[in-house]
């Protein structure tokens, strides 16, 4: 589907959202889509600050969620935590596009590929359903150099579902190398908090999504045997 058609389909009112879509000025294959919705102002203040202001109970305020659709990489990125609003946005996108969307979930071998090729430093590994635990977690500095961590990876690579790492990408700000947690079980990305800015530049996020999409699309079985032997 051409981006112009995507923009035309998404613009307008849908469910609880007022949707505004436009073609990106920086990428001809990408559409920027804003999902605007109303929330109760009193509830928002109570949720954020823990105080109740009854005088505001009938007032509404607007919030928005930004998404990016790329017709080259075939990705739909929702910039929000994995909750009911995120699910509703995905459902609307599926309806408008006329096709199902699936979370970008990689296997354990692909996560090893990230550790080896696309990470400056790995700081957390999470394995699912091993040794009688629902989750087994290994945390530390430079786990990519840790022999114990690698032994666990070799023993349970298929159970490796979550990694936290500092990505090997080009950053807009020198010295800004924050941590990312990729949950391969849910297909979600979480960025560590930063003091110098709140929102991650699109330029940086796009690189990370490209890495995940590359591994999802082009990784073949031969790469699964590239894990180095370690004693």
Short mmCIF file of C-alpha atoms in Angstrom, two decimals:
data_model
loop_
_atom_site.label_atom_id
_atom_site.label_comp_id
_atom_site.label_asym_id
_atom_site.label_seq_id
_atom_site.Cartn_x
_atom_site.Cartn_y
_atom_site.Cartn_z
CA UNK A 1 0.00 0.00 0.00
CA UNK A 2 1.36 3.42 -0.95
CA UNK A 3 2.00 5.90 1.86
CA UNK A 4 -0.43 8.37 0.31
CA UNK A 5 -3.17 5.75 0.57
CA UNK A 6 -2.18 4.99 4.18
CA UNK A 7 -2.52 8.68 5.04
CA UNK A 8 -5.93 8.85 3.38
CA UNK A 9 -7.22 5.74 5.16
CA UNK A 10 -6.06 6.77 8.63
CA UNK A 11 -7.16 10.41 8.70
CA UNK A 12 -10.45 10.92 10.55
CA UNK A 13 -12.43 9.78 13.58
CA UNK A 14 -12.18 6.14 14.68
CA UNK A 15 -13.48 4.69 17.95
CA UNK A 16 -12.22 6.97 20.77
CA UNK A 17 -9.48 8.49 18.61
CA UNK A 18 -9.20 11.49 16.35
CA UNK A 19 -6.54 10.29 13.91
CA UNK A 20 -4.19 12.60 12.02
CA UNK A 21 -1.82 11.06 9.49
CA UNK A 22 0.80 12.60 7.23
CA UNK A 23 3.71 11.52 5.08
CA UNK A 24 7.11 11.87 6.73
CA UNK A 25 9.33 14.68 5.45
CA UNK A 26 12.43 12.55 6.08
CA UNK A 27 11.41 9.13 4.77
CA UNK A 28 9.28 8.62 1.66
CA UNK A 29 8.27 5.14 2.88
CA UNK A 30 6.96 6.33 6.23
CA UNK A 31 3.72 7.80 7.57
CA UNK A 32 3.45 9.60 10.92
CA UNK A 33 0.12 8.85 12.61
CA UNK A 34 -1.21 10.64 15.70
CA UNK A 35 -3.99 9.02 17.75
CA UNK A 36 -5.59 11.78 19.85
CA UNK A 37 -8.06 10.96 22.64
CA UNK A 38 -9.73 12.60 25.64
CA UNK A 39 -9.18 11.76 29.30
CA UNK A 40 -10.78 13.01 32.51
CA UNK A 41 -8.59 15.80 33.94
CA UNK A 42 -9.35 14.93 37.58
CA UNK A 43 -8.38 11.30 37.05
CA UNK A 44 -5.17 12.30 35.26
CA UNK A 45 -4.06 14.57 38.11
CA UNK A 46 -4.94 11.92 40.69
CA UNK A 47 -2.98 9.29 38.77
CA UNK A 48 0.10 11.48 38.31
CA UNK A 49 0.21 13.40 41.61
CA UNK A 50 -2.02 11.42 43.99
CA UNK A 51 -4.35 14.35 44.75
CA UNK A 52 -8.07 14.80 44.08
CA UNK A 53 -9.54 18.05 42.75
CA UNK A 54 -13.32 17.60 42.60
CA UNK A 55 -13.80 20.86 40.69
CA UNK A 56 -12.13 19.25 37.67
CA UNK A 57 -14.27 16.11 37.51
CA UNK A 58 -16.25 17.28 34.45
CA UNK A 59 -13.26 18.65 32.54
CA UNK A 60 -11.48 16.79 29.76
CA UNK A 61 -7.95 17.06 28.44
CA UNK A 62 -6.40 15.61 25.30
CA UNK A 63 -3.63 13.06 25.04
CA UNK A 64 -2.02 11.56 21.99
CA UNK A 65 -0.10 8.48 20.94
CA UNK A 66 2.28 8.66 18.00
CA UNK A 67 2.80 5.74 15.63
CA UNK A 68 4.93 5.21 12.54
CA UNK A 69 4.03 3.00 9.60
CA UNK A 70 6.74 2.05 7.12
CA UNK A 71 5.70 0.32 3.90
CA UNK A 72 9.28 -0.71 3.08
CA UNK A 73 10.19 -2.44 6.34
CA UNK A 74 6.54 -3.51 6.83
CA UNK A 75 6.53 -2.23 10.40
CA UNK A 76 3.96 -0.38 12.51
CA UNK A 77 5.53 1.19 15.61
CA UNK A 78 3.36 2.40 18.49
CA UNK A 79 5.09 4.77 20.91
CA UNK A 80 3.33 3.66 24.05
CA UNK A 81 3.56 1.00 26.73
CA UNK A 82 1.91 -2.34 26.03
CA UNK A 83 -1.61 -1.68 27.42
CA UNK A 84 -5.27 -1.61 26.35
CA UNK A 85 -4.80 1.64 24.38
CA UNK A 86 -1.89 0.15 22.47
CA UNK A 87 -3.98 -2.93 21.67
CA UNK A 88 -6.89 -0.76 20.53
CA UNK A 89 -4.60 1.23 18.21
CA UNK A 90 -3.26 -1.99 16.70
CA UNK A 91 -6.82 -3.25 16.16
CA UNK A 92 -7.74 -0.03 14.35
CA UNK A 93 -4.61 -0.25 12.20
CA UNK A 94 -5.44 -3.85 11.27
CA UNK A 95 -8.95 -2.83 10.25
CA UNK A 96 -7.78 0.11 8.14
CA UNK A 97 -4.93 -1.81 6.50
CA UNK A 98 -7.03 -4.93 5.96
CA UNK A 99 -4.40 -7.27 7.39
CA UNK A 100 -3.22 -8.72 10.68
CA UNK A 101 -0.28 -7.22 12.55
CA UNK A 102 2.01 -9.35 14.70
CA UNK A 103 4.48 -8.36 17.45
CA UNK A 104 8.11 -8.51 16.35
CA UNK A 105 9.26 -11.49 18.41
CA UNK A 106 12.74 -12.92 17.91
CA UNK A 107 14.07 -16.30 19.03
CA UNK A 108 16.95 -16.83 21.45
CA UNK A 109 19.50 -17.26 18.66
CA UNK A 110 18.57 -13.83 17.30
CA UNK A 111 19.04 -12.30 20.75
CA UNK A 112 22.52 -13.82 20.82
CA UNK A 113 23.14 -12.15 17.47
CA UNK A 114 22.20 -8.80 19.03
CA UNK A 115 24.62 -9.41 21.91
CA UNK A 116 27.48 -10.27 19.56
CA UNK A 117 26.94 -7.83 16.70
CA UNK A 118 24.71 -4.94 17.72
CA UNK A 119 25.50 -4.27 21.37
CA UNK A 120 28.17 -2.15 23.08
CA UNK A 121 27.39 -3.77 26.42
CA UNK A 122 24.86 -6.34 27.63
CA UNK A 123 23.56 -5.74 31.16
CA UNK A 124 20.67 -8.17 31.68
CA UNK A 125 19.53 -11.59 30.46
CA UNK A 126 16.16 -13.13 31.27
CA UNK A 127 15.39 -16.80 30.67
CA UNK A 128 11.85 -18.17 30.80
CA UNK A 129 10.77 -21.43 32.45
CA UNK A 130 14.11 -22.94 33.52
CA UNK A 131 15.34 -24.48 36.79
CA UNK A 132 11.82 -24.42 38.20
CA UNK A 133 11.50 -20.64 37.89
CA UNK A 134 9.11 -18.72 35.65
CA UNK A 135 11.92 -16.22 35.05
CA UNK A 136 15.65 -16.59 35.72
CA UNK A 137 17.50 -13.26 35.60
CA UNK A 138 21.22 -12.56 35.20
CA UNK A 139 22.30 -8.94 35.75
CA UNK A 140 25.73 -7.33 35.64
CA UNK A 141 28.19 -5.26 33.66
CA UNK A 142 29.53 -6.52 30.33
CA UNK A 143 27.70 -9.84 30.38
CA UNK A 144 28.96 -10.44 26.84
CA UNK A 145 32.37 -11.08 28.49
CA UNK A 146 31.00 -13.11 31.38
CA UNK A 147 31.74 -16.84 31.20
CA UNK A 148 28.89 -17.79 33.55
CA UNK A 149 26.41 -15.83 31.43
CA UNK A 150 27.59 -17.55 28.25
CA UNK A 151 27.32 -20.99 29.83
CA UNK A 152 23.71 -20.19 30.70
CA UNK A 153 23.08 -18.99 27.15
CA UNK A 154 24.54 -22.17 25.63
CA UNK A 155 22.51 -24.31 28.03
CA UNK A 156 19.19 -22.47 27.56
CA UNK A 157 19.38 -20.39 24.38
CA UNK A 158 15.79 -21.26 23.44
CA UNK A 159 14.60 -19.89 26.79
CA UNK A 160 16.37 -16.52 26.37
CA UNK A 161 13.49 -14.05 25.96
CA UNK A 162 14.59 -10.64 27.31
CA UNK A 163 17.87 -8.72 27.03
CA UNK A 164 18.95 -5.27 28.25
CA UNK A 165 21.81 -3.72 26.30
CA UNK A 166 23.47 -0.54 25.10
CA UNK A 167 22.92 -0.54 21.33
CA UNK A 168 25.69 -0.16 18.77
CA UNK A 169 24.09 2.63 16.73
CA UNK A 170 24.85 6.20 15.68
CA UNK A 171 23.67 8.62 18.37
CA UNK A 172 22.62 12.21 17.74
CA UNK A 173 24.34 13.35 20.94
CA UNK A 174 27.93 12.34 21.57
CA UNK A 175 28.34 10.22 24.66
CA UNK A 176 24.63 9.40 24.88
CA UNK A 177 24.58 5.64 25.15
CA UNK A 178 21.46 4.64 27.04
CA UNK A 179 20.15 1.19 27.81
CA UNK A 180 17.40 -0.63 25.92
CA UNK A 181 15.36 -3.61 27.08
CA UNK A 182 13.96 -5.76 24.30
CA UNK A 183 11.24 -8.19 25.35
CA UNK A 184 11.10 -10.89 22.69
CA UNK A 185 8.14 -12.47 24.46
CA UNK A 186 5.95 -9.38 23.88
CA UNK A 187 7.80 -7.74 20.99
CA UNK A 188 8.36 -4.48 22.92
CA UNK A 189 11.22 -2.00 23.44
CA UNK A 190 11.81 -0.03 26.63
CA UNK A 191 14.35 2.79 26.85
CA UNK A 192 16.16 3.78 30.04
CA UNK A 193 15.43 7.23 31.46
CA UNK A 194 17.79 10.05 30.57
CA UNK A 195 18.52 13.32 32.32
CA UNK A 196 19.24 15.39 29.22
CA UNK A 197 16.08 14.64 27.24
CA UNK A 198 12.84 12.78 27.76
CA UNK A 199 12.02 11.51 24.28
CA UNK A 200 14.30 9.41 22.12
CA UNK A 201 15.16 10.86 18.69
CA UNK A 202 13.38 9.10 15.86
CA UNK A 203 16.74 8.78 14.09
CA UNK A 204 18.02 6.51 16.86
CA UNK A 205 14.88 4.46 17.36
CA UNK A 206 14.65 3.76 13.63
CA UNK A 207 18.11 2.16 13.71
CA UNK A 208 17.13 -0.17 16.55
CA UNK A 209 13.87 -1.19 14.87
CA UNK A 210 15.80 -1.82 11.64
CA UNK A 211 18.16 -4.19 13.49
CA UNK A 212 15.25 -6.16 14.96
CA UNK A 213 13.43 -6.22 11.65
CA UNK A 214 16.59 -7.30 9.84
CA UNK A 215 17.06 -10.25 12.19
CA UNK A 216 13.39 -11.16 11.90
CA UNK A 217 13.33 -11.03 8.10
CA UNK A 218 16.71 -12.31 6.97
CA UNK A 219 18.10 -14.51 9.73
CA UNK A 220 18.40 -18.08 8.47
CA UNK A 221 19.34 -21.35 10.10
CA UNK A 222 23.00 -21.14 9.11
CA UNK A 223 23.46 -18.14 11.40
CA UNK A 224 22.35 -20.22 14.36
CA UNK A 225 25.69 -22.00 14.28
CA UNK A 226 27.77 -18.84 14.46
CA UNK A 227 27.74 -18.79 18.28
CA UNK A 228 31.43 -19.06 19.27
CA UNK A 229 32.66 -22.01 21.24
CA UNK A 230 33.65 -21.07 24.79
CA UNK A 231 35.14 -23.20 27.55
#
